[in-house]
Short mmCIF file of C-alpha atoms and ligand atoms in Angstrom, two decimals:
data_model
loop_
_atom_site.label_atom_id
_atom_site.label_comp_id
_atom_site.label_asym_id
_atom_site.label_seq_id
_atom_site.Cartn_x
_atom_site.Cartn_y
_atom_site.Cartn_z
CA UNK A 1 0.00 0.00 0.00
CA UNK A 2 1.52 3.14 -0.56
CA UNK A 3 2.27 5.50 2.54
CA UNK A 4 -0.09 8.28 2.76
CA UNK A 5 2.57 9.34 5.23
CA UNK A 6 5.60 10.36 3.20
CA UNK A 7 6.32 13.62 3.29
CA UNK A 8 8.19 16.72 1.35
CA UNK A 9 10.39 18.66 3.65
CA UNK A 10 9.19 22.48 4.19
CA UNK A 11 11.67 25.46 4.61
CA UNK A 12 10.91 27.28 7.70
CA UNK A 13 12.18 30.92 7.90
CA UNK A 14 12.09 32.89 10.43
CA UNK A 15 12.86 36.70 10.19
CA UNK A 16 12.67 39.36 12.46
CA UNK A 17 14.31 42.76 13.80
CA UNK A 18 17.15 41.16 15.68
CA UNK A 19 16.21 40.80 19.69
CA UNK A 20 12.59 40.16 18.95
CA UNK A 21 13.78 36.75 19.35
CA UNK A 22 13.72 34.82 16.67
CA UNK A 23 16.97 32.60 17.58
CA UNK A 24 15.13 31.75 20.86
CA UNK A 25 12.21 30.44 19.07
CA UNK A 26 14.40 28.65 16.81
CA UNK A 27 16.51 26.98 19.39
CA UNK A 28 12.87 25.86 21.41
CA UNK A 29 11.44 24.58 17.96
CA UNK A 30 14.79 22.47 17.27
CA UNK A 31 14.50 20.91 20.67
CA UNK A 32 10.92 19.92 20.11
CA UNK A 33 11.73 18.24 16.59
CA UNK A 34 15.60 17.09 16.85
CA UNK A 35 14.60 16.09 12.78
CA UNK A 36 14.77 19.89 11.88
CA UNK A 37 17.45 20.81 10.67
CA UNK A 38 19.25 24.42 10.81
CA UNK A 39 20.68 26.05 7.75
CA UNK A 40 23.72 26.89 8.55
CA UNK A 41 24.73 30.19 7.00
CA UNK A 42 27.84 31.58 5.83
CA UNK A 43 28.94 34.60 6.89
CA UNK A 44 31.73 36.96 5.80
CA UNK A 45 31.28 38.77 9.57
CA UNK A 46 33.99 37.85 12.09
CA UNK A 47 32.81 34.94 14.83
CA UNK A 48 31.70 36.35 18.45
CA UNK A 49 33.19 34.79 21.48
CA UNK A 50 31.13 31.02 21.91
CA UNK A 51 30.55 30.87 18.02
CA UNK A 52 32.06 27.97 16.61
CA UNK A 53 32.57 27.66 12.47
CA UNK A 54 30.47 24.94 10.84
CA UNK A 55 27.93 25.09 13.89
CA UNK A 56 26.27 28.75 13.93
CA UNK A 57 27.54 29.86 10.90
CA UNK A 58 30.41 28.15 8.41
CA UNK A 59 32.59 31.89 8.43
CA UNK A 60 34.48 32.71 5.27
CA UNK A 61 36.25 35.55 3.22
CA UNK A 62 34.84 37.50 0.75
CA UNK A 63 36.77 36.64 -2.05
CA UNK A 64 35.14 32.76 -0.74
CA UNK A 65 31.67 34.01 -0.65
CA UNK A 66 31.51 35.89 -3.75
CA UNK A 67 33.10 32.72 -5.22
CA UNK A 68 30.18 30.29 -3.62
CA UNK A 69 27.35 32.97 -5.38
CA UNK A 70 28.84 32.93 -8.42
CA UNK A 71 29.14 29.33 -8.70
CA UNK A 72 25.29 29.01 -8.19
CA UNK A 73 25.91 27.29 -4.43
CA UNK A 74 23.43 29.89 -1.97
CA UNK A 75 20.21 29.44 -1.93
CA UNK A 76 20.23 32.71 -1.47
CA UNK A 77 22.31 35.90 -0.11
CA UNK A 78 22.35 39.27 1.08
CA UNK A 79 24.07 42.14 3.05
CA UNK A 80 23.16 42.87 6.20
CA UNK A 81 24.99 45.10 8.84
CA UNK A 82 28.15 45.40 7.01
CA UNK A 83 28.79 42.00 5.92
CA UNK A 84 27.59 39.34 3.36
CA UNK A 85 25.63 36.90 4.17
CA UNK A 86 24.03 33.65 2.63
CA UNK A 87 22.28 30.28 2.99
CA UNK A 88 23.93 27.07 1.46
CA UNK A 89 21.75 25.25 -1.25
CA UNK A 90 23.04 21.60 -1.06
CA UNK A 91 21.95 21.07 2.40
CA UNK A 92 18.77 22.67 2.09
CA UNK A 93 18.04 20.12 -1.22
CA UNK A 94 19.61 17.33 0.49
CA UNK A 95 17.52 17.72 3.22
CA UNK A 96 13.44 18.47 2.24
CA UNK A 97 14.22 15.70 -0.37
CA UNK A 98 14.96 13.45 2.47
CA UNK A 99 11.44 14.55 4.30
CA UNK A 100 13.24 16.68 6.80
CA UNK A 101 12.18 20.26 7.42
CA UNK A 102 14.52 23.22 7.17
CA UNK A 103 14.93 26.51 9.52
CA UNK A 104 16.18 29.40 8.65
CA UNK A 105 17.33 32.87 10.31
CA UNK A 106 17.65 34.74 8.11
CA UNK A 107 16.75 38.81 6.86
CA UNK A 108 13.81 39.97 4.68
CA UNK A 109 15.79 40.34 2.01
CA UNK A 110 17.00 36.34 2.18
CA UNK A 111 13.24 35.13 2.64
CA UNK A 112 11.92 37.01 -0.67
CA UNK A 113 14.91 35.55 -2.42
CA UNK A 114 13.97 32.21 -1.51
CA UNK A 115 10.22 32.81 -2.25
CA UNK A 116 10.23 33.48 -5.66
CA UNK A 117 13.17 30.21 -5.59
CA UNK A 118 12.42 27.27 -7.53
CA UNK A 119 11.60 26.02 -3.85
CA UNK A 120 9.05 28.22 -2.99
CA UNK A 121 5.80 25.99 -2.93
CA UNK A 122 7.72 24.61 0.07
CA UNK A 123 8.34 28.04 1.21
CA UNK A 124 6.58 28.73 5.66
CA UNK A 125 7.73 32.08 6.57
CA UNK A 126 6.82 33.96 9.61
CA UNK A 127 7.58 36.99 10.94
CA UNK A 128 8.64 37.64 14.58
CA UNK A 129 7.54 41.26 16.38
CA UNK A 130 8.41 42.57 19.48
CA UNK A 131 5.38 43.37 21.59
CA UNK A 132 6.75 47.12 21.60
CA UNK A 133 10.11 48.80 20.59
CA UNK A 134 11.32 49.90 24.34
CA UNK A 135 11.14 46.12 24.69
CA UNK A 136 12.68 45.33 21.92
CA UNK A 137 15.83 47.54 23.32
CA UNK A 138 15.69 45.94 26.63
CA UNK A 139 16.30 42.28 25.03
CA UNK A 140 19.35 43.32 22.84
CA UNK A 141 20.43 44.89 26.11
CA UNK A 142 19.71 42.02 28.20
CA UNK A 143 21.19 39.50 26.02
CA UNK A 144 24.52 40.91 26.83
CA UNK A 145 26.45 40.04 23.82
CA UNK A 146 27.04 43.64 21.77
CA UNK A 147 28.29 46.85 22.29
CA UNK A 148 26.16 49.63 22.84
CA UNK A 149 27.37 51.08 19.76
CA UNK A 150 26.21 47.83 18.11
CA UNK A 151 22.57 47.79 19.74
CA UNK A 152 22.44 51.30 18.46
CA UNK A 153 23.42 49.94 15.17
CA UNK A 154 20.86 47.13 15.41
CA UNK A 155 18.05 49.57 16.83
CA UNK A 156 18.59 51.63 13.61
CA UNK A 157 18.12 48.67 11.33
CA UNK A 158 15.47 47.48 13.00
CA UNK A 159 12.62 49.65 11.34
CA UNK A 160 14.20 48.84 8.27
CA UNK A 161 13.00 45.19 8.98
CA UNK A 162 10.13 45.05 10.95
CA UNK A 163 8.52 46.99 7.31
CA UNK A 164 9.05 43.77 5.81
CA UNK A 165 6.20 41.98 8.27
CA UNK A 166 3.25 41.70 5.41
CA UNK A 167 5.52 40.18 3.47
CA UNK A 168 5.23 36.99 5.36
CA UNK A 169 3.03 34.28 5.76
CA UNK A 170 2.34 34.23 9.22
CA UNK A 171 3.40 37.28 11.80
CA UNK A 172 3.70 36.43 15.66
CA UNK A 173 3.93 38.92 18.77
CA UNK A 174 6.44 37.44 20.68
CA UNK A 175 4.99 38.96 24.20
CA UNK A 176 5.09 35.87 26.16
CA UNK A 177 7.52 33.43 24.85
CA UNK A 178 5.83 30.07 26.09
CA UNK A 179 2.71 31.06 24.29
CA UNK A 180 4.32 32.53 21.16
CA UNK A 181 6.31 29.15 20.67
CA UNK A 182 3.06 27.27 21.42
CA UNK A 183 1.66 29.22 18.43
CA UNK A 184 4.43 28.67 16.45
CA UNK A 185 4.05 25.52 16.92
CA UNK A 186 0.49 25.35 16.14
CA UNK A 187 1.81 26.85 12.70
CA UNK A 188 4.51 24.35 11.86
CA UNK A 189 2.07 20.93 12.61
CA UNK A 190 -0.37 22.53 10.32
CA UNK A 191 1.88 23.68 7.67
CA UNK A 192 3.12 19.64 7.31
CA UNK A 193 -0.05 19.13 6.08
CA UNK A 194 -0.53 21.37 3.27
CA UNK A 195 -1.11 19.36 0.33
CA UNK A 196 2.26 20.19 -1.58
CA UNK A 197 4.01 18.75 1.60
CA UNK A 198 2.28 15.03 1.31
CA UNK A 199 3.48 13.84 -2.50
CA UNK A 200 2.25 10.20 -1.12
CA UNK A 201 -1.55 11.60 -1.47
CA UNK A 202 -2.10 11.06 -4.83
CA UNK A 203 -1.02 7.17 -4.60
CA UNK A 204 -3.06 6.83 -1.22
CA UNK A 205 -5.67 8.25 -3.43
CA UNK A 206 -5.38 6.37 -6.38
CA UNK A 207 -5.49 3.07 -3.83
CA UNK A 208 -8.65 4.64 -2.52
CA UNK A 209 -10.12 4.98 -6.07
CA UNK A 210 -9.14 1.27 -7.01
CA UNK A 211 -10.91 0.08 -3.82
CA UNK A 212 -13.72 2.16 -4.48
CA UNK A 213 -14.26 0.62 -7.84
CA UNK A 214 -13.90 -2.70 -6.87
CA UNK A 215 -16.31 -3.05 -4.23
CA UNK A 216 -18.64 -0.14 -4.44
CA UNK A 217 -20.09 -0.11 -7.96
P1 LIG B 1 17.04 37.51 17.82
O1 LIG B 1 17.52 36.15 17.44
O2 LIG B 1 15.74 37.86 17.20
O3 LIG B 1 18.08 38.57 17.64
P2 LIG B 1 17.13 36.45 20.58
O4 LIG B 1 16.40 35.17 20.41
O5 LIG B 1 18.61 36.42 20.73
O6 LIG B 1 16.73 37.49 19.41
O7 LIG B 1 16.46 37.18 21.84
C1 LIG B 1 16.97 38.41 22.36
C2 LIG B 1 16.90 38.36 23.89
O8 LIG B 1 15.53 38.42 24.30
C3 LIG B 1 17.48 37.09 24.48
O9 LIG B 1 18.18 37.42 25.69
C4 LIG B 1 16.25 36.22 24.76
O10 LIG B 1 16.45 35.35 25.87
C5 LIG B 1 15.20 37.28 25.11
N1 LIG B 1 13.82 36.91 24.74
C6 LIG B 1 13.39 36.25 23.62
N2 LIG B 1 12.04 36.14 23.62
C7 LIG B 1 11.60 36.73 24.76
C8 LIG B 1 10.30 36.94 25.34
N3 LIG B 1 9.18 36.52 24.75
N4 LIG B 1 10.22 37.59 26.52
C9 LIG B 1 11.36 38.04 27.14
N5 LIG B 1 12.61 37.87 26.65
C10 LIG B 1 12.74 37.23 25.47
P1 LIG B 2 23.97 38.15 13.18
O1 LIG B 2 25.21 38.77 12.62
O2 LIG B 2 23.41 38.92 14.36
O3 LIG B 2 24.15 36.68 13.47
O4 LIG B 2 22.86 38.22 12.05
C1 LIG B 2 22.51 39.48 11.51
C2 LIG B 2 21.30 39.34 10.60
O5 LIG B 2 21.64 38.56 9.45
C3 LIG B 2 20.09 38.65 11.24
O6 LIG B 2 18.95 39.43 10.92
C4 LIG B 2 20.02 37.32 10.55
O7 LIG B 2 18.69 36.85 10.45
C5 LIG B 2 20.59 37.66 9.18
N1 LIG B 2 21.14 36.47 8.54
C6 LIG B 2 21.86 35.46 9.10
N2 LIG B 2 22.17 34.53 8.18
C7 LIG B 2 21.62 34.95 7.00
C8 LIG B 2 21.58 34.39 5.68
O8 LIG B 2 22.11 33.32 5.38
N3 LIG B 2 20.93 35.12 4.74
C9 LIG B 2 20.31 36.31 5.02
N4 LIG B 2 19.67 36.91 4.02
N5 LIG B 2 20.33 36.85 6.25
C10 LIG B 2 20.98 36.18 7.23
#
């Protein structure tokens, strides 16, 4: 009988002004499906202290990434802050082939690139918010890893972003983070069942059709 069951893999992005906290909801989702798997991106910026190459992001020179573009390997790219930065393709084809679901954190500018991809009936993007923009200060603050000079830097940017949010599929207010990644949640389950994600449908179908022939006519 043929399995109803298997599945395409979908490519999850998540974007938002950084500190709404989108890497937070990523890490929680991860946990809760140890299948997911993270796109790793590559990065021309220079690794902060605890960032290991090949884990959070696989760090390279310029002259290397403009190399990898050119030779058709990122999904996608952009700039952002200062530096280039772009999402591998092999892995990500490697992987929704296999069934598996990829995340992504990446920028606005990344997630239109990959939705007008050759991938994009696979495409779930949401949008994180920050329930207000004093808030959204106090987290970048709070996380402790920039400068202030930085979180002034990021602050800037972040309007820049957060104009992006109809752009998106689905948009969550991360107020409270246990309900936001219930919600998020909610989103991913459903999104596993769109039709475009379940390829074994139209032999489970087909199977229903034959039995339906056989013994109800
Ligand atoms: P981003 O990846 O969007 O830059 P992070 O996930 O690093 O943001 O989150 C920024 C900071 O805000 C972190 O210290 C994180 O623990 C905290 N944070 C994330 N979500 C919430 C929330 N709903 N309420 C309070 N703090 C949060
Ligand atoms: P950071 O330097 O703080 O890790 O990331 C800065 C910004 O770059 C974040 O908004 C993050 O989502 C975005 N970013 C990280 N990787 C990629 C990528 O591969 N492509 C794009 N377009 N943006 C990325």
């Amino acid at each position: 009988m043929p399995n109803p069951n298997t599945r395409r893999g979908l490519l999850i992005i998540l974007s938002s002004p950084s500190g709404a906290g989108k890497s937070t909801l990523a890490r929680r989702l991860m946990e809760w499906d140890p299948t997911l798997k993270f796109s790793v991106s590559a990065t021309t910026r220079a690794p902060r202290a605890g960032e290991e190459d090949g884990v959070h992001y696989h760090f390279m020179n310029e002259s290397r990434f403009k190399s990898a573009v050119v030779d058709g390997g990122m999904l996608e790219h952009a700039h952002v802050f200062g530096n280039f930065y772009g999402s591998p393709l092999a892995p990500v084809r490697e992987a929704i082939e296999a069934g598996n679901d990829v995340l992504f954190d990446i920028d606005w500018q990344g997630a239109q690139q990959i939705k007008t991809s050759a991938l994009r009936d696979h495409v779930l993007s949401i949008f994180v918010l920050p329930p207000s923009i004093s808030e959204l200060r106090r987290r970048l603050v709070s996380r402790g890893q920039d400068t202030s000079d930085v979180i002034q830097k990021r602050m800037q940017k972040s309007w820049d972003e957060i104009s992006h949010w109809d752009g998106y599929d689905y948009v969550l207010i991360n107020d409270d983070l246990d309900a936001s990644f219930e919600r998020l949640k909610t989103i991913v389950e459903a999104e596993r069942l769109r039709q475009p994600q379940q390829p074994g449908l139209v032999d489970f179908v087909r199977g229903l059709h034959a039995e339906f022939e056989e013994g109800e006519r």
